PDB file of C-alpha atoms in Angstrom:
ATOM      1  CA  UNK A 844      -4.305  -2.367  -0.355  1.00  0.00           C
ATOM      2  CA  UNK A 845      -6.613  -1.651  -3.133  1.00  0.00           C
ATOM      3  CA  UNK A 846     -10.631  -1.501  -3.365  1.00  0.00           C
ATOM      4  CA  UNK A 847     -10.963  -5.054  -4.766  1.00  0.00           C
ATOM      5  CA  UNK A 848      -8.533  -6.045  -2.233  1.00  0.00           C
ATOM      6  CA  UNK A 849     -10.687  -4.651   0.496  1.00  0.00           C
ATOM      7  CA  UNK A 850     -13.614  -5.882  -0.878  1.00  0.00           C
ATOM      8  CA  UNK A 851     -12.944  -9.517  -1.043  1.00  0.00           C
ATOM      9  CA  UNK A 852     -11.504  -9.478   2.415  1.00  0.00           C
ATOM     10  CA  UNK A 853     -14.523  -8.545   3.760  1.00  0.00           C
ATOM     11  CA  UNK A 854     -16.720 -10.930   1.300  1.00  0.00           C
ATOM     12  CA  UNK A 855     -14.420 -13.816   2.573  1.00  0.00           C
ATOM     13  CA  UNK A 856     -14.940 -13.382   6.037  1.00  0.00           C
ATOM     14  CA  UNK A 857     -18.884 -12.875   5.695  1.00  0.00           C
ATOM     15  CA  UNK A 858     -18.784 -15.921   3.415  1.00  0.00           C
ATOM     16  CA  UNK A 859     -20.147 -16.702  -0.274  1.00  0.00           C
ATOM     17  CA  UNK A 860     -16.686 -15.689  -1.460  1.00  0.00           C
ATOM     18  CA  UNK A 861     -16.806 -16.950  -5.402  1.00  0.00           C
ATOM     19  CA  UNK A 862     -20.624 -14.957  -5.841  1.00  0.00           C
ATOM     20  CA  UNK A 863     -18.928 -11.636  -4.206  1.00  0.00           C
ATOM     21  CA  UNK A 864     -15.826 -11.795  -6.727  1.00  0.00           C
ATOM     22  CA  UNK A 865     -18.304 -12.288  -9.514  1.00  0.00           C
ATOM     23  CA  UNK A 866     -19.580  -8.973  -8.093  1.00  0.00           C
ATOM     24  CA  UNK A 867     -16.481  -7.161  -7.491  1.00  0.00           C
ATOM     25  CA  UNK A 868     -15.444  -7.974 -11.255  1.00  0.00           C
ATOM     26  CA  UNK A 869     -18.821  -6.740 -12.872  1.00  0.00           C
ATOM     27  CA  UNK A 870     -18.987  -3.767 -10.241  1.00  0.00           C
ATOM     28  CA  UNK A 871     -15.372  -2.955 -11.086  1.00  0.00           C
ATOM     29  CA  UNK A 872     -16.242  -2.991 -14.623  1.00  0.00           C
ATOM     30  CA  UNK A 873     -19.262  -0.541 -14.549  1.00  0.00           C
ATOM     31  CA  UNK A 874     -17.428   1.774 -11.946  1.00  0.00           C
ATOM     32  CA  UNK A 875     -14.575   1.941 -14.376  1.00  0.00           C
ATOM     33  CA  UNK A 876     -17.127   2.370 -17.218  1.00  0.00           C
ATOM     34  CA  UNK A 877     -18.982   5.511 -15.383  1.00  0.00           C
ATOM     35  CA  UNK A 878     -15.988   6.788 -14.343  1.00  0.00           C
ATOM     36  CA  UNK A 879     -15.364   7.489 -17.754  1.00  0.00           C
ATOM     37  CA  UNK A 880     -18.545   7.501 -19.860  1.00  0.00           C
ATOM     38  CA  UNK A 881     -21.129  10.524 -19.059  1.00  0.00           C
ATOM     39  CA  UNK A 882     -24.440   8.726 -18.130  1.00  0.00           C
ATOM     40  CA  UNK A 883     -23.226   5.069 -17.859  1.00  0.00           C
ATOM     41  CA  UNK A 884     -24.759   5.567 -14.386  1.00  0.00           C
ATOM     42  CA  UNK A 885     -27.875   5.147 -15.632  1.00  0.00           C
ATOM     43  CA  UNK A 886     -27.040   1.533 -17.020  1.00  0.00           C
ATOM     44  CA  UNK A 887     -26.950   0.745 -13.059  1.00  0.00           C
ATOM     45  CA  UNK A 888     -30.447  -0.278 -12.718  1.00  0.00           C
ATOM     46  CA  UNK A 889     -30.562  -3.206 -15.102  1.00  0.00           C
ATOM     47  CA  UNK A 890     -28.034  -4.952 -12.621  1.00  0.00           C
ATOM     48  CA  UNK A 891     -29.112  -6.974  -9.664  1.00  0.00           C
ATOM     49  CA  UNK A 892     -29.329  -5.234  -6.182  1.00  0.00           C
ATOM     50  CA  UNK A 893     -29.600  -2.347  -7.645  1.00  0.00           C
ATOM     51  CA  UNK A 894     -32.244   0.292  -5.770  1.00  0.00           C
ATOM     52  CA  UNK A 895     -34.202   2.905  -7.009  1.00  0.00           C
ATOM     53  CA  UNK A 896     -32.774   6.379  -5.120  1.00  0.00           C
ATOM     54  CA  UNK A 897     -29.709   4.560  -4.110  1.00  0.00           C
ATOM     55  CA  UNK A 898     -27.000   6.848  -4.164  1.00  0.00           C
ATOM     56  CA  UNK A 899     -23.677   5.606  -5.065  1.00  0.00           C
ATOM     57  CA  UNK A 900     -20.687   7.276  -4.594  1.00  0.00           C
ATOM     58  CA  UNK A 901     -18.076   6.486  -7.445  1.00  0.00           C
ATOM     59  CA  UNK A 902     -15.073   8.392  -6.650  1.00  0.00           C
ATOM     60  CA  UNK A 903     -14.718   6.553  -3.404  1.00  0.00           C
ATOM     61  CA  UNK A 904     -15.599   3.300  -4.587  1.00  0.00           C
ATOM     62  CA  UNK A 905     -13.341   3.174  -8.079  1.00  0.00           C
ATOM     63  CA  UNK A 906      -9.607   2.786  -8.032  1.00  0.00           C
ATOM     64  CA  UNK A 907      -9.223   5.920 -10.246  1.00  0.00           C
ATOM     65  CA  UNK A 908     -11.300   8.073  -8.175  1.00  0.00           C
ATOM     66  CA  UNK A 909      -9.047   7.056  -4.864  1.00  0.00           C
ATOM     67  CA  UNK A 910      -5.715   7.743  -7.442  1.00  0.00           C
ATOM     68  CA  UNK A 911      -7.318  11.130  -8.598  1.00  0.00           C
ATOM     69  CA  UNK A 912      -8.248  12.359  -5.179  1.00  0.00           C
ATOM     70  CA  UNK A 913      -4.831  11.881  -4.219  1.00  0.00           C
ATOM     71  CA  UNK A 914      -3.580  13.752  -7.340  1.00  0.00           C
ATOM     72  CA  UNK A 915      -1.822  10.815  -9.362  1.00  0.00           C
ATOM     73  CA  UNK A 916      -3.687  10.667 -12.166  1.00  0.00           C
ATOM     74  CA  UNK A 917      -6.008  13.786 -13.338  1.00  0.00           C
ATOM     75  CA  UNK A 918      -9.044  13.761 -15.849  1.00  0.00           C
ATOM     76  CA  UNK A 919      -9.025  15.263 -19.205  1.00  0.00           C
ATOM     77  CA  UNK A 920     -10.987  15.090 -22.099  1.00  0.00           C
ATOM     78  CA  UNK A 921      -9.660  14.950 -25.690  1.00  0.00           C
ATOM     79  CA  UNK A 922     -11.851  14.764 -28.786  1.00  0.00           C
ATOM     80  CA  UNK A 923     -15.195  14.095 -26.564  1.00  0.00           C
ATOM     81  CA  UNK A 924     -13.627  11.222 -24.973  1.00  0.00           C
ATOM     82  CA  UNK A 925     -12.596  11.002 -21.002  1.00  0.00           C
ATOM     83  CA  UNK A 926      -9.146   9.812 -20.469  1.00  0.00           C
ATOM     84  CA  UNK A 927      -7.304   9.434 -17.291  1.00  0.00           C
ATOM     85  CA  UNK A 928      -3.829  10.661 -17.700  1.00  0.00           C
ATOM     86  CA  UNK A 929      -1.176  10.047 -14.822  1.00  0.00           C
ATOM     87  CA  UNK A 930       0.554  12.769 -13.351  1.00  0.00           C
ATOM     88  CA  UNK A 931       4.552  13.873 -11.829  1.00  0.00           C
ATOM     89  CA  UNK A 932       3.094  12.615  -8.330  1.00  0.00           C
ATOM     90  CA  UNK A 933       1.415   9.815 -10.068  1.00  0.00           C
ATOM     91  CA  UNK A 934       4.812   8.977 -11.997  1.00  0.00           C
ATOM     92  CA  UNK A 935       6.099   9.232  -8.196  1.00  0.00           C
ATOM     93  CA  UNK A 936       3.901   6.978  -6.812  1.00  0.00           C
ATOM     94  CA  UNK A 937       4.284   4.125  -9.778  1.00  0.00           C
ATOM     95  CA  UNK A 938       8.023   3.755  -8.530  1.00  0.00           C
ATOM     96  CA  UNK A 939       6.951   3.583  -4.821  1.00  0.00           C
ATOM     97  CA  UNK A 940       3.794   1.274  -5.476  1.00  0.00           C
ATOM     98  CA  UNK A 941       6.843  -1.333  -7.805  1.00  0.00           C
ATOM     99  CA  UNK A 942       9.077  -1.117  -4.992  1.00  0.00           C
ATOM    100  CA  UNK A 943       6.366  -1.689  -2.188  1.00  0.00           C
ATOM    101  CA  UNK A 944       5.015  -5.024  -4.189  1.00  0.00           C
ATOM    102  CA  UNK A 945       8.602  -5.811  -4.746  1.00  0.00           C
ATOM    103  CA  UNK A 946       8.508  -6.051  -0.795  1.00  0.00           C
ATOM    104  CA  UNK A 947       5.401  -7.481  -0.540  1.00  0.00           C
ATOM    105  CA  UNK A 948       7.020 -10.741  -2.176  1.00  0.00           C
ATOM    106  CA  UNK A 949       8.729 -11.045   1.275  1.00  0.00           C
ATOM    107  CA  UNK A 950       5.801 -11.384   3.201  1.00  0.00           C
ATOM    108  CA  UNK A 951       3.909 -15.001   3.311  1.00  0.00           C
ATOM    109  CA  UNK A 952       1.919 -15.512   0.706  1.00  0.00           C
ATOM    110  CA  UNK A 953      -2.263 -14.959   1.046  1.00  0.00           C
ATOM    111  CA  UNK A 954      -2.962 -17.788  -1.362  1.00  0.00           C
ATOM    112  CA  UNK A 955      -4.558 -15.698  -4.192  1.00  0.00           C
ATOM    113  CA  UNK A 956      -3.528 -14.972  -7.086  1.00  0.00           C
ATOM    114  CA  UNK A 957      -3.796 -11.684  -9.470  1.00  0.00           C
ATOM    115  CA  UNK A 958      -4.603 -12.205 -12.637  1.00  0.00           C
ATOM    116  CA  UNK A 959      -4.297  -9.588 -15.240  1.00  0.00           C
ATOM    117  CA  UNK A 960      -6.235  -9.738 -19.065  1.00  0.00           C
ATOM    118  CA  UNK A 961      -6.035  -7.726 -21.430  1.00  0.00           C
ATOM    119  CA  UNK A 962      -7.302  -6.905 -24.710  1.00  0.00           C
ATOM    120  CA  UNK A 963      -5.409  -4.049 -26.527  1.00  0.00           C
ATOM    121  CA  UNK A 964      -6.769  -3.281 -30.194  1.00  0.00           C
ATOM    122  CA  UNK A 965      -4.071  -3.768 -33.140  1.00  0.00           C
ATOM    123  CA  UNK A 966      -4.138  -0.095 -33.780  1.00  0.00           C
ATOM    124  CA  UNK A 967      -2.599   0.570 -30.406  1.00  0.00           C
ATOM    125  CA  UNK A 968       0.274  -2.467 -30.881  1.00  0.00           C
ATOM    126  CA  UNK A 969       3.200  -0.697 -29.459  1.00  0.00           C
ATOM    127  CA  UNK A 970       0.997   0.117 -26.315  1.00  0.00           C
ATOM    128  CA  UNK A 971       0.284  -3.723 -26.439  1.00  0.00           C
ATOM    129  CA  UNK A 972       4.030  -4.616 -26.700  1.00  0.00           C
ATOM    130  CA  UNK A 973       4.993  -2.395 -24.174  1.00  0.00           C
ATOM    131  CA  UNK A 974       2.675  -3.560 -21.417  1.00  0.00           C
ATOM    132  CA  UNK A 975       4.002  -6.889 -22.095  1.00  0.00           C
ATOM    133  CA  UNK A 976       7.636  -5.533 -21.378  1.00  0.00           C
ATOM    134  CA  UNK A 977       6.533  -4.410 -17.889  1.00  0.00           C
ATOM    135  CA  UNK A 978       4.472  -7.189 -16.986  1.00  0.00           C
ATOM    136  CA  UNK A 979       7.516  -9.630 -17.932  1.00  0.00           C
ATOM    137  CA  UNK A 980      10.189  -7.283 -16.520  1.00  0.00           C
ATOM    138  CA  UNK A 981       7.711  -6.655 -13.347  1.00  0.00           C
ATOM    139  CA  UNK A 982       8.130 -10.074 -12.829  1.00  0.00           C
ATOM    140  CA  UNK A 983       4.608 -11.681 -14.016  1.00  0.00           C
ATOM    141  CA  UNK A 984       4.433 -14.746 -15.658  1.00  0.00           C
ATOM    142  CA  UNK A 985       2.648 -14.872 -18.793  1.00  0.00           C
ATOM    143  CA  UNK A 986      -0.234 -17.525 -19.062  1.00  0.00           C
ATOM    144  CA  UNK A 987      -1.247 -16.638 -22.629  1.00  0.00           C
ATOM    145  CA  UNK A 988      -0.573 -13.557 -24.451  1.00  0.00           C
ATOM    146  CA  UNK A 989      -2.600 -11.666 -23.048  1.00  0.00           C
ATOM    147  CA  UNK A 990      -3.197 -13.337 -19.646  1.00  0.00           C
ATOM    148  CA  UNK A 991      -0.807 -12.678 -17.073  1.00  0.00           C
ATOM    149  CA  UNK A 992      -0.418 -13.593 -13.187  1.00  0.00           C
ATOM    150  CA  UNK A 993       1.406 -12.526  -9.752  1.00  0.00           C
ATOM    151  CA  UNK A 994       0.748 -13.587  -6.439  1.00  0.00           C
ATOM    152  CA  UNK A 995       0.733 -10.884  -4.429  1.00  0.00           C
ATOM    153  CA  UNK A 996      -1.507  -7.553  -4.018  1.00  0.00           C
ATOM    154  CA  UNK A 997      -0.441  -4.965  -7.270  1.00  0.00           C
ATOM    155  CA  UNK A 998      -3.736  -3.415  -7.670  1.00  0.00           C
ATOM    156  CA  UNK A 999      -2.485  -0.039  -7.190  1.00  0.00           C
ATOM    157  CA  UNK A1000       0.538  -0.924  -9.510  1.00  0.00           C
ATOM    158  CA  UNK A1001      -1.790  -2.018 -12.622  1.00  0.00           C
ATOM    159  CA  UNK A1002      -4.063   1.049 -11.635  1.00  0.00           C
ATOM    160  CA  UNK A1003      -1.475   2.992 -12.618  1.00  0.00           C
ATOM    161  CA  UNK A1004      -0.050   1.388 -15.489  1.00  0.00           C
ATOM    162  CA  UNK A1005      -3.235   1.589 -17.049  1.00  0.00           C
ATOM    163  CA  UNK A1006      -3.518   5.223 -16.273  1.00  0.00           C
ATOM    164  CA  UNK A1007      -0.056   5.879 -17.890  1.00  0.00           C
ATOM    165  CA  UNK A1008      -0.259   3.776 -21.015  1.00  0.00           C
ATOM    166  CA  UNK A1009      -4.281   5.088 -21.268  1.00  0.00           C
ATOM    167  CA  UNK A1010      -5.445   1.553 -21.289  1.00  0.00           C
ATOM    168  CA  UNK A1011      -8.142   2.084 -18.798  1.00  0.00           C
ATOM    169  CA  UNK A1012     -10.828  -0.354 -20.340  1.00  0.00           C
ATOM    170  CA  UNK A1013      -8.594  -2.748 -21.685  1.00  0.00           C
ATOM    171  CA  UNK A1014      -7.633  -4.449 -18.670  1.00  0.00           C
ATOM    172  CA  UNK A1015      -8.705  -5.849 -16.158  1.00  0.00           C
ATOM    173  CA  UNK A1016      -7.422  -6.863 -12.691  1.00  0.00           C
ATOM    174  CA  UNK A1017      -9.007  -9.981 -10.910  1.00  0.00           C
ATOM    175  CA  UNK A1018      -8.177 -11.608  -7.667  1.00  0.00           C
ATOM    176  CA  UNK A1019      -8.396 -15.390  -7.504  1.00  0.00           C
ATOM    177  CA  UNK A1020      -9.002 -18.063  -5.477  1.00  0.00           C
ATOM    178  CA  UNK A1021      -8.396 -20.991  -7.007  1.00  0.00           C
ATOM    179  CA  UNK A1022      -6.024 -21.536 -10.350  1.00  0.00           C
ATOM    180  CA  UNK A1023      -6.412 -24.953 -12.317  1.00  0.00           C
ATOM    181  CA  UNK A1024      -2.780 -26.702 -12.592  1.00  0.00           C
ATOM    182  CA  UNK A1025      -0.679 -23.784 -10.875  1.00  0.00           C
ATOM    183  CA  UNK A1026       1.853 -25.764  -9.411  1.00  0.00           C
ATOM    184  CA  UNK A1027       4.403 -24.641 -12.244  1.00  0.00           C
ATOM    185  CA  UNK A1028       3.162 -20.818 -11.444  1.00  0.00           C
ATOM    186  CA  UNK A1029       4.053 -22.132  -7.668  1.00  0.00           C
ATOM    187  CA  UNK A1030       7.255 -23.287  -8.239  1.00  0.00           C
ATOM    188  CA  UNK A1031       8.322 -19.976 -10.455  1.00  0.00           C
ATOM    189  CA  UNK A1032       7.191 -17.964  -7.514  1.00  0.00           C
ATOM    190  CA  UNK A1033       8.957 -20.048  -4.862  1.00  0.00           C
ATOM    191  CA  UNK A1034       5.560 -20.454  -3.320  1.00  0.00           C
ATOM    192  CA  UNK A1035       4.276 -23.534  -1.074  1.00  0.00           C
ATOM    193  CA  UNK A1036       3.250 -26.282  -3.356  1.00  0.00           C
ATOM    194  CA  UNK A1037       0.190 -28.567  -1.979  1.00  0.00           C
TER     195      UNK A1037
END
């Protein structure tokens, strides 16, 4: 289960569930950002809640800090830019996260789904093209081109994907309550239609 999976577990049962996704999305974002951009800590103070001396401690919190700590994906920098690139274990643990969400389909279904977006530039079309081949082979089903959902936990999963393909920023993962007109997305899934 993955850090934004954690998180709105714990938001849900303490209540004020749609304000704590909002925060879990932007939180994610600037995590991700100063994960990978030196001093984008700084930016931290210009967002609510934010304290002055507050420590925060971004390895633990960020998906790609809990995958480098455990030695899938490592850190290296490349013509002054960070990039996470995935490693053998990493590789390793891409097949074992596919086939443990491929299991998690048999379990009853938490009522949320994932929704993926992304927004790869035309220079980098084959990266682009190829996400799309996983995502539709994966077993997602494509909302718009770009916009793609699953309904059950693959945090880890797209974690990785973007460490492989070096997508990082480009994507994003969000967890959802409520989806307008999903009973088609309900159906596809075999999933309980209201």
């Amino acid at each position: 289960m993955g850090t934004l999976e954690r998180s709105a577990r714990r938001e849900r049962r303490l209540g004020a569930f749609q304000q704590a996704m909002l925060m879990a999305v932007v939180l994610g974002g600037v995590v991700l950002v100063a994960a990978t951009i030196p001093n984008a800590a700084q930016l931290l103070r210009f967002f609510p809640g934010f304290k002055k001396g507050a420590r925060f401690n971004y390895k633990a919190k960020s998906v790609l800090g809990r995958l480098a700590e455990k030695g899938c994906i490592e850190f290296v920098e490349e013509r002054g830019k960070r990039y996470a690139r995935i490693t053998e274990k990493g590789e390793q643990m891409l097949k074992f996260e596919t086939e443990k969400v491929a299991m998690a389909k048999k379990r009853r279904w938490d009522r949320r789904w994932r929704i993926v977006i992304f927004d790869i530039p035309e220079r980098r079309k084959s990266v682009r093209s190829k996400l799309r081949r996983y995502m539709q082979e994966y077993g997602f089903v494509r909302l718009q081109d770009s916009v793609w959902v699953y309904p059950h936990d693959c945090e880890d999963l797209i974690a990785l994907v973007k460490a492989s393909f070096r997508i990082g920023a480009d994507v994003l993962y969000l967890i959802v309550e409520r989806l307008e007109h999903d009973t088609h997305l309900r159906e596809h899934f075999a999933l309980p239609v209201e």
